[in-house]
Short mmCIF file of N, CA and C in Angstrom, two decimals:
data_model
loop_
_atom_site.label_atom_id
_atom_site.label_comp_id
_atom_site.label_asym_id
_atom_site.label_seq_id
_atom_site.Cartn_x
_atom_site.Cartn_y
_atom_site.Cartn_z
N MET A 15 -2.36 9.32 -19.14
CA MET A 15 -2.12 8.90 -17.96
C MET A 15 -3.32 9.41 -16.91
N THR A 16 -3.16 9.98 -15.75
CA THR A 16 -4.18 10.08 -15.23
C THR A 16 -5.22 11.31 -15.49
N THR A 17 -6.36 11.13 -15.22
CA THR A 17 -7.30 12.36 -15.50
C THR A 17 -7.89 12.90 -14.28
N GLY A 18 -7.72 14.06 -14.00
CA GLY A 18 -8.57 14.48 -13.01
C GLY A 18 -8.04 14.31 -11.75
N SER A 19 -8.76 13.92 -10.63
CA SER A 19 -8.16 13.63 -9.43
C SER A 19 -7.95 11.84 -9.52
N GLU A 20 -7.92 11.12 -10.30
CA GLU A 20 -7.66 9.84 -10.73
C GLU A 20 -6.56 9.69 -10.16
N ALA A 21 -6.22 8.60 -8.90
CA ALA A 21 -4.90 8.22 -8.54
C ALA A 21 -4.51 6.78 -9.01
N ILE A 22 -3.17 6.64 -8.90
CA ILE A 22 -2.60 5.41 -8.94
C ILE A 22 -2.31 4.90 -7.54
N VAL A 23 -3.11 3.94 -7.37
CA VAL A 23 -2.95 3.51 -5.84
C VAL A 23 -2.08 2.13 -5.53
N LEU A 24 -1.36 2.41 -4.67
CA LEU A 24 -0.23 1.12 -4.44
C LEU A 24 -0.94 0.63 -3.16
N ILE A 25 -1.38 -0.84 -3.09
CA ILE A 25 -1.87 -1.55 -2.01
C ILE A 25 -0.82 -2.64 -1.87
N GLY A 26 -1.17 -3.48 -0.56
CA GLY A 26 -0.25 -4.64 -0.59
C GLY A 26 0.21 -4.91 0.85
N PRO A 27 0.66 -5.86 1.02
CA PRO A 27 1.10 -6.17 2.58
C PRO A 27 2.37 -5.22 3.00
N MET A 28 2.37 -5.07 4.34
CA MET A 28 3.73 -4.53 4.98
C MET A 28 4.89 -5.07 4.33
N GLY A 29 6.22 -4.08 3.87
CA GLY A 29 7.25 -4.60 3.35
C GLY A 29 7.03 -4.67 1.87
N ALA A 30 6.24 -4.52 1.24
CA ALA A 30 6.15 -4.88 -0.39
C ALA A 30 6.90 -3.83 -0.96
N GLY A 31 7.00 -2.83 -0.38
CA GLY A 31 7.83 -1.70 -1.31
C GLY A 31 6.91 -0.47 -1.53
N LYS A 32 5.62 -0.38 -1.07
CA LYS A 32 4.65 0.61 -1.64
C LYS A 32 5.30 1.98 -1.44
N THR A 33 6.02 2.26 -0.36
CA THR A 33 6.42 3.63 -0.34
C THR A 33 7.72 3.91 -1.41
N SER A 34 8.57 3.20 -1.18
CA SER A 34 9.69 3.16 -2.09
C SER A 34 9.41 3.33 -3.49
N ILE A 35 8.52 2.28 -3.95
CA ILE A 35 8.20 2.20 -5.59
C ILE A 35 7.12 3.55 -5.51
N GLY A 36 6.23 3.55 -4.96
CA GLY A 36 5.58 4.69 -5.08
C GLY A 36 6.10 6.14 -5.36
N LYS A 37 7.22 6.72 -4.67
CA LYS A 37 7.97 7.87 -4.60
C LYS A 37 8.60 7.63 -6.48
N ARG A 38 9.15 6.46 -6.75
CA ARG A 38 9.79 6.72 -7.82
C ARG A 38 9.03 6.54 -9.17
N VAL A 39 7.90 5.80 -8.91
CA VAL A 39 6.77 5.94 -10.17
C VAL A 39 6.34 7.29 -9.99
N ALA A 40 5.89 8.20 -8.96
CA ALA A 40 5.59 9.43 -8.81
C ALA A 40 6.37 10.49 -9.79
N ARG A 41 7.78 10.41 -9.37
CA ARG A 41 8.71 11.06 -9.90
C ARG A 41 9.08 10.78 -11.47
N ALA A 42 9.06 9.33 -11.82
CA ALA A 42 8.97 9.12 -13.27
C ALA A 42 7.61 9.46 -14.24
N LEU A 43 6.60 9.94 -13.40
CA LEU A 43 5.26 10.19 -14.18
C LEU A 43 5.17 12.09 -13.85
N GLY A 44 6.15 12.43 -13.20
CA GLY A 44 5.98 14.12 -12.97
C GLY A 44 4.64 14.30 -12.09
N ILE A 45 4.25 13.25 -11.15
CA ILE A 45 2.97 13.71 -10.47
C ILE A 45 3.28 13.38 -8.72
N ARG A 46 2.35 13.82 -8.30
CA ARG A 46 2.38 13.96 -6.65
C ARG A 46 2.39 12.64 -6.01
N PHE A 47 3.20 12.45 -4.97
CA PHE A 47 3.11 11.08 -4.37
C PHE A 47 2.79 11.31 -2.77
N TYR A 48 1.66 10.62 -2.32
CA TYR A 48 1.12 10.60 -0.95
C TYR A 48 1.21 9.33 -0.38
N ASP A 49 1.61 9.18 1.03
CA ASP A 49 1.72 7.93 1.82
C ASP A 49 1.00 8.14 2.85
N SER A 50 -0.11 7.30 2.90
CA SER A 50 -1.28 7.24 3.97
C SER A 50 -0.92 7.53 5.40
N ASP A 51 0.32 6.22 5.67
CA ASP A 51 0.91 6.03 6.88
C ASP A 51 1.82 7.43 7.19
N ALA A 52 2.30 7.79 6.20
CA ALA A 52 3.25 9.13 6.26
C ALA A 52 2.44 10.31 7.03
N ALA A 53 1.16 10.36 6.28
CA ALA A 53 0.15 11.54 6.62
C ALA A 53 -0.44 11.36 8.05
N VAL A 54 -0.79 10.16 8.29
CA VAL A 54 -1.06 10.07 9.79
C VAL A 54 0.11 10.32 10.77
N ALA A 55 1.17 9.78 10.40
CA ALA A 55 2.16 10.14 11.66
C ALA A 55 2.57 11.36 11.52
N ARG A 56 2.47 12.17 10.71
CA ARG A 56 2.67 13.48 10.22
C ARG A 56 1.81 14.39 11.16
N ASP A 57 0.47 14.08 11.02
CA ASP A 57 -0.64 14.72 11.63
C ASP A 57 -0.98 14.26 13.14
N HIS A 58 -0.56 13.21 13.42
CA HIS A 58 -0.97 12.85 14.97
C HIS A 58 -0.09 12.01 15.56
N GLY A 59 1.22 11.72 15.13
CA GLY A 59 2.64 11.15 15.77
C GLY A 59 2.41 9.85 15.40
N PRO A 60 3.65 8.99 15.93
CA PRO A 60 4.12 7.89 15.35
C PRO A 60 2.92 6.63 15.52
N ILE A 61 2.75 5.96 14.30
CA ILE A 61 1.89 4.90 14.35
C ILE A 61 1.88 4.07 15.71
N GLU A 62 3.06 3.83 15.82
CA GLU A 62 3.60 2.64 17.14
C GLU A 62 2.66 3.36 18.32
N LYS A 63 2.89 4.81 18.45
CA LYS A 63 2.43 5.20 19.81
C LYS A 63 0.85 5.25 19.72
N LEU A 64 0.27 5.62 18.58
CA LEU A 64 -0.98 5.84 18.54
C LEU A 64 -1.59 4.42 18.75
N PHE A 65 -1.15 3.46 18.20
CA PHE A 65 -1.73 2.03 18.50
C PHE A 65 -1.56 1.58 20.02
N ALA A 66 -0.34 1.81 20.50
CA ALA A 66 0.01 1.83 21.91
C ALA A 66 -1.26 2.51 23.04
N GLU A 67 -1.28 3.77 22.72
CA GLU A 67 -2.02 4.82 23.54
C GLU A 67 -3.54 4.66 23.07
N HIS A 68 -4.14 4.31 21.86
CA HIS A 68 -5.55 4.43 21.42
C HIS A 68 -6.25 3.67 20.88
N GLY A 69 -5.35 2.37 20.39
CA GLY A 69 -5.97 1.25 19.80
C GLY A 69 -5.79 1.12 18.67
N GLU A 70 -5.98 0.00 17.99
CA GLU A 70 -6.01 -0.09 16.45
C GLU A 70 -7.15 0.58 15.79
N GLU A 71 -8.44 0.44 16.69
CA GLU A 71 -9.63 1.13 16.10
C GLU A 71 -9.59 2.41 15.84
N HIS A 72 -8.74 3.65 16.66
CA HIS A 72 -8.62 4.82 16.65
C HIS A 72 -7.71 5.11 15.53
N PHE A 73 -6.57 4.34 15.53
CA PHE A 73 -5.70 4.53 14.28
C PHE A 73 -6.25 4.33 12.95
N ARG A 74 -7.30 3.18 12.70
CA ARG A 74 -7.89 2.94 11.37
C ARG A 74 -8.89 4.22 11.21
N ALA A 75 -9.49 4.75 12.06
CA ALA A 75 -10.41 5.86 11.75
C ALA A 75 -9.18 7.16 11.30
N LEU A 76 -8.21 7.52 11.72
CA LEU A 76 -7.36 8.71 11.33
C LEU A 76 -6.94 8.08 9.96
N GLU A 77 -6.30 6.63 9.69
CA GLU A 77 -5.90 6.25 8.41
C GLU A 77 -7.24 6.61 7.46
N ARG A 78 -8.39 6.42 7.72
CA ARG A 78 -9.14 6.48 6.68
C ARG A 78 -9.44 8.03 6.32
N ARG A 79 -9.43 8.93 7.00
CA ARG A 79 -9.27 10.31 6.73
C ARG A 79 -8.29 10.54 5.98
N ALA A 80 -7.12 10.14 6.37
CA ALA A 80 -5.83 10.21 5.37
C ALA A 80 -5.79 9.65 4.03
N VAL A 81 -6.73 8.56 3.66
CA VAL A 81 -6.74 7.88 2.50
C VAL A 81 -7.70 8.70 1.50
N ALA A 82 -8.59 9.09 2.46
CA ALA A 82 -9.58 9.92 1.48
C ALA A 82 -8.99 11.19 1.07
N ASP A 83 -8.28 11.85 2.07
CA ASP A 83 -7.56 12.94 1.60
C ASP A 83 -6.63 12.73 0.37
N GLY A 84 -5.63 11.71 0.56
CA GLY A 84 -4.80 11.30 -0.40
C GLY A 84 -5.53 10.81 -1.90
N LEU A 85 -6.50 10.21 -1.70
CA LEU A 85 -7.01 9.86 -3.05
C LEU A 85 -7.81 10.95 -3.74
N ALA A 86 -8.15 12.04 -2.98
CA ALA A 86 -8.94 13.34 -3.50
C ALA A 86 -7.73 14.08 -4.19
N GLY A 87 -6.67 14.22 -3.73
CA GLY A 87 -5.54 14.87 -4.43
C GLY A 87 -5.16 14.18 -5.64
N GLY A 88 -5.39 12.92 -5.97
CA GLY A 88 -5.02 12.30 -7.10
C GLY A 88 -3.17 11.89 -7.01
N GLY A 89 -2.71 11.62 -8.16
CA GLY A 89 -1.09 11.28 -8.39
C GLY A 89 -1.14 9.91 -7.76
N VAL A 90 0.02 9.56 -7.22
CA VAL A 90 0.24 8.19 -6.65
C VAL A 90 0.05 8.10 -5.24
N VAL A 91 -0.60 7.03 -4.84
CA VAL A 91 -0.98 7.14 -3.62
C VAL A 91 -0.55 5.59 -2.98
N ALA A 92 0.27 5.77 -1.93
CA ALA A 92 0.46 4.70 -1.33
C ALA A 92 -0.44 4.24 0.03
N LEU A 93 -0.86 3.43 0.18
CA LEU A 93 -1.80 2.93 1.18
C LEU A 93 -1.08 2.05 2.30
N GLY A 94 -1.20 2.22 3.70
CA GLY A 94 -1.02 1.44 4.67
C GLY A 94 -1.31 -0.08 4.26
N GLY A 95 -0.66 -1.31 4.72
CA GLY A 95 -1.36 -2.58 4.41
C GLY A 95 -2.95 -2.75 4.97
N GLY A 96 -3.18 -2.35 6.04
CA GLY A 96 -4.70 -2.67 6.36
C GLY A 96 -5.37 -1.64 5.90
N ALA A 97 -5.27 -0.53 5.23
CA ALA A 97 -6.01 0.71 4.80
C ALA A 97 -7.45 -0.20 4.10
N VAL A 98 -7.05 -1.18 3.15
CA VAL A 98 -8.09 -1.61 2.50
C VAL A 98 -9.18 -2.62 3.21
N LEU A 99 -9.02 -2.63 4.20
CA LEU A 99 -10.18 -3.35 5.27
C LEU A 99 -11.24 -2.66 5.53
N HIS A 100 -10.99 -1.28 5.27
CA HIS A 100 -12.34 -0.27 5.60
C HIS A 100 -13.27 -0.09 4.40
N PRO A 101 -14.38 -0.64 4.52
CA PRO A 101 -15.21 -0.55 3.41
C PRO A 101 -15.75 0.78 2.69
N ASP A 102 -15.52 1.65 3.15
CA ASP A 102 -15.18 3.00 2.57
C ASP A 102 -14.14 3.48 1.50
N THR A 103 -13.22 2.89 2.04
CA THR A 103 -11.85 2.74 1.04
C THR A 103 -11.88 1.98 0.00
N ARG A 104 -12.48 0.68 0.29
CA ARG A 104 -12.70 -0.19 -0.70
C ARG A 104 -13.46 0.47 -1.71
N ALA A 105 -14.70 0.99 -1.21
CA ALA A 105 -15.73 1.71 -2.38
C ALA A 105 -15.04 2.55 -3.20
N ASP A 106 -14.17 3.53 -2.47
CA ASP A 106 -13.46 4.58 -3.00
C ASP A 106 -12.36 4.32 -4.12
N LEU A 107 -11.84 3.04 -4.01
CA LEU A 107 -10.86 2.59 -4.85
C LEU A 107 -11.52 2.08 -6.19
N ALA A 108 -12.76 1.99 -6.30
CA ALA A 108 -13.56 1.57 -7.53
C ALA A 108 -13.13 2.82 -8.62
N SER A 109 -12.90 4.08 -8.01
CA SER A 109 -12.73 5.01 -9.18
C SER A 109 -11.28 5.51 -9.57
N HIS A 110 -10.39 4.65 -8.99
CA HIS A 110 -8.94 4.67 -9.07
C HIS A 110 -8.20 3.49 -9.55
N ARG A 111 -7.00 3.77 -10.31
CA ARG A 111 -6.25 2.43 -10.67
C ARG A 111 -5.31 1.91 -9.75
N VAL A 112 -5.54 0.67 -9.51
CA VAL A 112 -5.19 0.07 -8.34
C VAL A 112 -3.88 -0.84 -8.56
N VAL A 113 -2.74 -0.90 -7.95
CA VAL A 113 -1.70 -1.91 -8.22
C VAL A 113 -1.51 -2.28 -6.73
N LEU A 114 -1.48 -3.81 -6.92
CA LEU A 114 -1.13 -4.64 -5.90
C LEU A 114 0.36 -4.74 -5.88
N LEU A 115 1.30 -4.79 -4.94
CA LEU A 115 2.60 -5.00 -4.90
C LEU A 115 2.61 -6.21 -3.89
N ILE A 116 2.89 -7.17 -4.09
CA ILE A 116 3.49 -8.48 -3.35
C ILE A 116 4.57 -8.79 -3.40
N VAL A 117 5.03 -9.70 -2.17
CA VAL A 117 6.45 -9.77 -1.76
C VAL A 117 6.48 -11.39 -1.17
N SER A 118 7.56 -12.17 -1.45
CA SER A 118 7.66 -13.27 -0.75
C SER A 118 7.85 -13.20 0.70
N PRO A 119 7.51 -14.27 1.42
CA PRO A 119 7.76 -14.02 2.93
C PRO A 119 9.40 -14.17 3.24
N ARG A 120 10.08 -15.01 2.15
CA ARG A 120 11.56 -15.15 2.42
C ARG A 120 12.34 -13.50 2.11
N VAL A 121 11.66 -13.08 1.10
CA VAL A 121 12.08 -11.50 0.88
C VAL A 121 11.81 -10.75 1.91
N VAL A 122 10.65 -10.90 2.38
CA VAL A 122 10.12 -9.44 3.47
C VAL A 122 10.67 -9.97 4.60
N ALA A 123 11.22 -10.87 5.12
CA ALA A 123 11.67 -11.12 6.27
C ALA A 123 12.98 -10.06 6.74
N GLY A 124 13.73 -9.83 5.48
CA GLY A 124 14.71 -8.97 5.81
C GLY A 124 14.27 -7.47 6.17
N ARG A 125 13.15 -7.25 5.41
CA ARG A 125 12.62 -5.76 5.39
C ARG A 125 11.65 -5.60 6.59
N VAL A 126 11.23 -6.52 7.46
CA VAL A 126 9.98 -6.33 8.69
C VAL A 126 10.62 -7.06 9.91
N ARG A 127 12.00 -7.70 9.74
CA ARG A 127 11.76 -8.80 11.08
C ARG A 127 12.08 -7.81 12.25
N ASP A 128 13.13 -6.71 12.07
CA ASP A 128 13.53 -6.22 13.33
C ASP A 128 12.20 -4.73 13.32
N SER A 129 11.16 -5.02 12.90
CA SER A 129 10.46 -3.50 12.57
C SER A 129 9.65 -3.07 13.81
N SER A 130 9.26 -1.91 13.81
CA SER A 130 8.30 -1.47 14.95
C SER A 130 6.82 -1.43 14.68
N ARG A 131 6.58 -2.32 13.57
CA ARG A 131 5.24 -2.27 13.30
C ARG A 131 4.39 -2.73 14.20
N PRO A 132 3.36 -2.03 14.81
CA PRO A 132 2.47 -2.54 15.92
C PRO A 132 1.96 -3.97 15.56
N LEU A 133 1.58 -4.45 14.51
CA LEU A 133 0.74 -5.72 14.04
C LEU A 133 1.85 -6.70 14.09
N LEU A 134 3.20 -6.64 14.19
CA LEU A 134 4.20 -7.57 13.94
C LEU A 134 4.87 -7.76 15.50
N GLN A 135 4.26 -7.09 16.47
CA GLN A 135 5.06 -7.19 17.79
C GLN A 135 4.50 -8.66 18.38
N ALA A 136 3.57 -9.23 18.10
CA ALA A 136 3.30 -10.54 19.05
C ALA A 136 3.78 -11.83 18.37
N GLY A 137 4.34 -12.38 18.97
CA GLY A 137 4.95 -13.48 18.28
C GLY A 137 6.07 -13.21 17.51
N ASP A 138 6.45 -14.21 16.47
CA ASP A 138 7.04 -14.42 15.39
C ASP A 138 6.96 -13.50 14.24
N ALA A 139 7.75 -12.36 14.32
CA ALA A 139 7.12 -11.24 12.84
C ALA A 139 6.80 -11.87 11.62
N ILE A 140 7.29 -12.62 11.41
CA ILE A 140 7.48 -13.33 9.92
C ILE A 140 6.09 -14.31 9.74
N GLU A 141 5.89 -15.17 10.71
CA GLU A 141 4.32 -15.67 11.00
C GLU A 141 3.43 -14.87 10.93
N ARG A 142 3.45 -13.74 11.85
CA ARG A 142 2.50 -12.77 11.77
C ARG A 142 2.10 -12.26 10.49
N TRP A 143 3.14 -11.54 10.06
CA TRP A 143 3.23 -11.31 8.63
C TRP A 143 2.37 -12.00 7.61
N ALA A 144 2.79 -13.35 7.62
CA ALA A 144 2.10 -14.31 6.64
C ALA A 144 0.55 -14.42 7.02
N ALA A 145 0.38 -14.63 8.31
CA ALA A 145 -1.10 -14.56 8.58
C ALA A 145 -2.26 -13.21 8.14
N ILE A 146 -1.34 -12.13 8.28
CA ILE A 146 -2.09 -11.06 7.88
C ILE A 146 -2.08 -10.79 6.35
N LEU A 147 -0.99 -11.38 5.90
CA LEU A 147 -1.21 -11.24 4.45
C LEU A 147 -2.42 -12.38 3.90
N GLU A 148 -2.61 -13.66 4.40
CA GLU A 148 -3.43 -14.76 3.92
C GLU A 148 -4.69 -14.09 4.42
N GLU A 149 -5.29 -13.55 5.52
CA GLU A 149 -6.41 -12.74 5.84
C GLU A 149 -6.74 -11.89 4.82
N ARG A 150 -5.74 -10.77 4.23
CA ARG A 150 -5.96 -9.62 3.54
C ARG A 150 -6.16 -10.07 1.87
N ARG A 151 -5.33 -11.21 1.66
CA ARG A 151 -5.23 -11.29 0.17
C ARG A 151 -6.42 -11.32 -0.72
N PRO A 152 -7.36 -12.06 -0.32
CA PRO A 152 -8.65 -11.98 -0.87
C PRO A 152 -9.06 -10.22 -1.27
N VAL A 153 -9.03 -9.63 -0.38
CA VAL A 153 -9.37 -8.27 -0.38
C VAL A 153 -8.43 -7.51 -1.39
N TYR A 154 -6.98 -7.87 -1.45
CA TYR A 154 -6.19 -7.23 -2.13
C TYR A 154 -6.49 -7.71 -3.68
N ASP A 155 -6.41 -9.00 -3.80
CA ASP A 155 -6.93 -9.46 -5.27
C ASP A 155 -8.13 -8.60 -5.92
N GLU A 156 -9.20 -8.71 -4.99
CA GLU A 156 -10.46 -8.30 -5.39
C GLU A 156 -10.42 -6.58 -6.10
N LEU A 157 -9.51 -5.88 -5.44
CA LEU A 157 -9.01 -4.51 -5.60
C LEU A 157 -8.22 -4.22 -6.57
N ALA A 158 -7.38 -4.78 -6.83
CA ALA A 158 -6.20 -5.07 -8.12
C ALA A 158 -6.48 -4.74 -9.35
N ASP A 159 -6.16 -3.75 -10.08
CA ASP A 159 -6.40 -3.79 -11.73
C ASP A 159 -5.00 -4.72 -12.22
N VAL A 160 -4.14 -4.63 -11.42
CA VAL A 160 -2.80 -5.19 -12.01
C VAL A 160 -2.02 -5.66 -10.61
N THR A 161 -0.88 -6.56 -10.89
CA THR A 161 -0.47 -7.10 -9.59
C THR A 161 1.36 -7.00 -10.18
N PHE A 162 1.88 -6.62 -9.21
CA PHE A 162 3.44 -6.92 -9.60
C PHE A 162 4.24 -7.34 -8.26
N ASP A 163 5.25 -8.37 -8.44
CA ASP A 163 5.79 -8.99 -7.37
C ASP A 163 7.19 -8.28 -7.17
N THR A 164 7.36 -7.72 -5.98
CA THR A 164 8.61 -6.86 -5.59
C THR A 164 9.89 -7.68 -5.02
N SER A 165 9.53 -9.25 -5.20
CA SER A 165 10.40 -10.21 -4.75
C SER A 165 11.90 -10.23 -5.20
N SER A 166 11.96 -10.06 -6.27
CA SER A 166 13.36 -10.43 -7.01
C SER A 166 13.45 -9.16 -8.00
N GLY A 167 14.69 -8.82 -8.37
CA GLY A 167 15.17 -7.77 -9.30
C GLY A 167 15.34 -6.39 -8.55
N PRO A 168 15.98 -5.70 -9.44
CA PRO A 168 15.97 -4.25 -8.71
C PRO A 168 14.28 -3.77 -8.79
N LEU A 169 14.29 -2.96 -8.15
CA LEU A 169 13.01 -2.22 -7.46
C LEU A 169 12.56 -1.33 -8.66
N GLN A 170 13.80 -0.86 -9.24
CA GLN A 170 13.29 -0.09 -10.83
C GLN A 170 12.63 -0.66 -11.57
N GLY A 171 13.05 -2.03 -12.02
CA GLY A 171 12.21 -2.91 -12.77
C GLY A 171 10.97 -2.94 -12.63
N VAL A 172 10.17 -2.70 -11.11
CA VAL A 172 8.78 -2.65 -11.11
C VAL A 172 8.58 -1.48 -11.18
N VAL A 173 9.22 -0.26 -10.99
CA VAL A 173 8.76 0.85 -11.27
C VAL A 173 8.60 1.16 -12.60
N ASP A 174 9.71 0.48 -13.47
CA ASP A 174 9.14 0.69 -14.81
C ASP A 174 7.99 0.09 -15.57
N ASP A 175 8.10 -1.14 -14.92
CA ASP A 175 6.65 -1.81 -15.52
C ASP A 175 5.41 -1.06 -14.84
N ILE A 176 5.23 -0.38 -13.77
CA ILE A 176 4.14 0.45 -13.37
C ILE A 176 4.05 1.52 -14.17
N VAL A 177 4.95 2.06 -14.45
CA VAL A 177 4.79 3.32 -15.28
C VAL A 177 4.48 3.04 -16.68
N ALA A 178 4.94 1.88 -17.32
CA ALA A 178 4.62 1.29 -18.62
C ALA A 178 3.11 1.24 -18.49
N TRP A 179 2.77 0.50 -17.76
CA TRP A 179 1.20 0.10 -17.32
C TRP A 179 0.27 1.12 -17.14
N VAL A 180 0.89 2.34 -16.36
CA VAL A 180 -0.26 3.74 -16.37
C VAL A 180 -0.15 4.42 -17.78
N ARG A 181 1.11 4.26 -18.45
CA ARG A 181 0.79 4.67 -19.60
C ARG A 181 0.26 4.29 -20.98
N ASP A 182 0.06 2.69 -20.48
CA ASP A 182 -0.70 1.67 -21.68
C ASP A 182 -1.35 0.39 -20.97
N PRO A 183 -2.53 0.76 -19.96
CA PRO A 183 -2.98 -0.25 -19.21
C PRO A 183 -3.26 -1.64 -20.30
N GLU A 184 -3.13 -1.69 -21.39
CA GLU A 184 -2.92 -2.78 -22.14
C GLU A 184 -1.56 -3.51 -22.25
N PRO A 185 -1.38 -4.65 -22.29
CA PRO A 185 -2.10 -5.95 -21.77
C PRO A 185 -2.44 -5.85 -20.58
N GLU A 186 -3.43 -6.56 -20.22
CA GLU A 186 -3.64 -6.61 -18.72
C GLU A 186 -2.75 -7.45 -17.80
N GLU A 187 -2.24 -8.51 -18.23
CA GLU A 187 -1.09 -9.25 -17.35
C GLU A 187 0.20 -8.61 -17.79
N ARG A 188 0.90 -7.96 -16.58
CA ARG A 188 2.35 -7.83 -16.71
C ARG A 188 2.93 -8.50 -15.59
N ALA A 189 2.28 -8.89 -14.64
CA ALA A 189 3.07 -9.40 -13.39
C ALA A 189 3.86 -10.42 -13.58
#
């Protein structure tokens, strides 16, 4: 499984299911679950309010600290969609097992359309989501050890696939 403080880190775009799937994977493996967005909100207030009152740069600094804390504790760690933009986070992920969760725009529409997510407030939420994903996708791909698509089938199927990969990371491709 994991050794020491090695974490199983879930990355990917908004609405891919990192939190929902991460909780289930942690439960299945009997290890801790940590969500960086939830940690920031718990310690500093709602993310929407942090963006509105202090801006994205301030949020990203708080997020970086939360990510470092989460990774240090091991277990299953779900990162906010933009957490991978910080170079220190990208460097930190080299010593962890990284799972990229992807989702199609068609499916994510129902998950984020009426969202209060700050980065989706300007213009059409799905167009914004797609533009953010296009910008971040090369970073996600570079960091990921394995990729799973959450667009179809029950989420439990993805959970089972991730648990199987954690227990036996060979073969490389399960997506």
